[in-house]
Amino acid sequence: MTRVKRGYIARRRRKKIRLFASSFRGAHSRLTRTIVQQKIRALVSAHRDRNRQKRDFRRLWITRINAVIRERGIYYKYSIFINDLYKRKLLLNRKILAQIAILNRKCLHMISNEIIKKEDWKESPEMI
């Protein structure tokens, strides 16, 4: 039986893997086995952190909204504000509310003043 030279296909596969790991340091960018392990690890981290990034941004938006809302009064807080938004059927997402809180606080105060009338403020049992 004649000898088959397999170098081309294997070399092409390894070259493709090495291109992925070209920015890694040390053996992680040179040794094929280590590159494969680091590639798996990098892709797992990227997948996990995409979800974590969404979570972190949502926390940031909530913190920003809460900081501006609490300036209005001691007893008024984020959870009550969002609840009142849903009661009034004003569907503004947290990203937009956070942008308003940063760029134009007066606008957010106007929104909260429209949501809470004086009679609603006195009747609400949560405030006491």
Coordinates of C-alpha atoms in Angstrom, one line a residue:
M1 CA 0.0 0.0 0.0
T2 CA 1.3 3.4 -0.8
R3 CA 2.1 6.0 1.8
V4 CA -0.5 8.8 2.3
K5 CA 0.8 12.2 3.4
R6 CA -1.8 13.7 5.7
G7 CA 0.0 17.0 6.5
Y8 CA -2.2 19.3 4.5
I9 CA -5.5 18.8 6.2
A10 CA -4.1 18.6 9.7
R11 CA -2.0 21.7 9.1
R12 CA -5.0 23.6 7.8
R13 CA -7.0 22.7 10.9
R14 CA -4.2 23.7 13.2
K15 CA -3.6 27.0 11.4
K16 CA -7.3 27.9 11.8
I17 CA -7.0 27.2 15.5
R18 CA -3.8 29.2 15.8
L19 CA -5.4 32.3 14.2
F20 CA -8.0 32.3 16.9
A21 CA -5.3 32.2 19.6
S22 CA -2.8 34.6 18.0
S23 CA -3.4 37.2 20.7
F24 CA -2.9 34.8 23.6
R25 CA 0.4 34.9 25.6
G26 CA 3.0 32.2 25.9
A27 CA 2.2 28.6 25.2
H28 CA -1.5 29.4 24.9
S29 CA -0.7 30.8 21.4
R30 CA 2.0 28.3 20.4
L31 CA 1.1 24.7 21.5
T32 CA -1.8 23.1 19.7
R33 CA -3.2 21.2 22.6
T34 CA -3.1 24.2 24.9
I35 CA -4.6 26.4 22.2
V36 CA -7.6 24.1 21.9
Q37 CA -8.1 24.2 25.7
Q38 CA -7.8 27.9 25.8
K39 CA -10.2 28.3 22.9
I40 CA -12.8 26.3 24.7
R41 CA -12.3 28.3 27.9
A42 CA -12.4 31.6 26.0
L43 CA -15.7 30.8 24.3
V44 CA -17.2 29.6 27.5
S45 CA -16.2 32.9 29.2
A46 CA -17.5 34.9 26.3
H47 CA -20.9 33.1 26.5
R48 CA -21.2 33.6 30.2
D49 CA -20.1 37.2 30.2
R50 CA -22.6 38.2 27.5
N51 CA -25.4 37.3 29.9
R52 CA -23.6 38.8 32.8
Q53 CA -23.2 42.1 30.9
K54 CA -27.0 42.3 30.4
R55 CA -27.4 41.8 34.2
D56 CA -24.8 44.4 35.1
F57 CA -26.2 47.0 32.8
R58 CA -29.7 46.4 34.2
R59 CA -28.3 46.9 37.8
L60 CA -26.5 50.1 36.7
W61 CA -29.7 51.5 35.2
I62 CA -31.7 50.7 38.3
T63 CA -29.1 52.3 40.5
R64 CA -29.1 55.5 38.4
I65 CA -32.9 55.7 38.4
N66 CA -33.1 55.1 42.2
A67 CA -30.5 57.8 42.9
V68 CA -32.5 60.4 41.1
I69 CA -35.9 59.2 42.4
R70 CA -34.8 59.3 46.0
E71 CA -33.9 63.0 45.7
R72 CA -37.7 63.6 45.5
G73 CA -38.4 62.3 49.0
I74 CA -37.3 59.9 51.6
Y75 CA -40.2 57.6 51.3
Y76 CA -40.2 57.4 47.5
K77 CA -38.0 54.7 46.0
Y78 CA -37.4 52.8 42.8
S79 CA -39.7 49.9 43.4
I80 CA -42.7 52.2 44.1
F81 CA -41.8 54.3 41.1
I82 CA -41.8 51.3 38.7
N83 CA -45.0 50.0 40.2
D84 CA -46.6 53.4 39.6
L85 CA -45.4 53.4 36.1
Y86 CA -47.0 50.1 35.4
K87 CA -50.3 51.2 37.1
R88 CA -50.4 54.2 34.8
K89 CA -49.5 52.0 31.8
L90 CA -46.5 54.2 30.9
L91 CA -44.2 51.6 29.4
L92 CA -40.7 53.2 29.6
N93 CA -37.9 50.7 29.9
R94 CA -35.1 51.1 32.4
K95 CA -32.5 52.0 29.8
I96 CA -34.5 55.0 28.6
L97 CA -35.3 56.1 32.2
A98 CA -31.6 55.9 33.2
Q99 CA -30.7 58.1 30.2
I100 CA -33.4 60.6 31.2
A101 CA -32.0 60.5 34.8
I102 CA -28.5 61.3 33.6
L103 CA -29.2 63.8 30.9
N104 CA -32.3 65.6 32.3
R105 CA -33.2 65.1 35.9
K106 CA -36.0 67.6 35.7
C107 CA -37.8 65.5 33.1
L108 CA -37.7 62.5 35.3
H109 CA -39.0 64.5 38.2
M110 CA -41.8 65.7 36.0
I111 CA -42.7 62.1 35.0
S112 CA -42.7 61.1 38.7
N113 CA -44.9 64.1 39.6
E114 CA -47.4 63.2 36.9
I115 CA -47.5 59.7 38.1
I116 CA -48.0 60.5 41.7
K117 CA -50.9 62.9 42.4
K118 CA -51.2 64.4 45.9
E119 CA -54.2 62.2 46.7
D120 CA -52.4 59.0 45.6
W121 CA -49.4 60.0 47.8
K122 CA -51.5 60.4 50.9
E123 CA -53.6 57.2 50.4
S124 CA -50.7 54.9 49.6
P125 CA -50.1 52.5 52.6
E126 CA -46.6 51.7 51.5
M127 CA -45.4 55.2 52.2
I128 CA -46.2 55.1 55.9

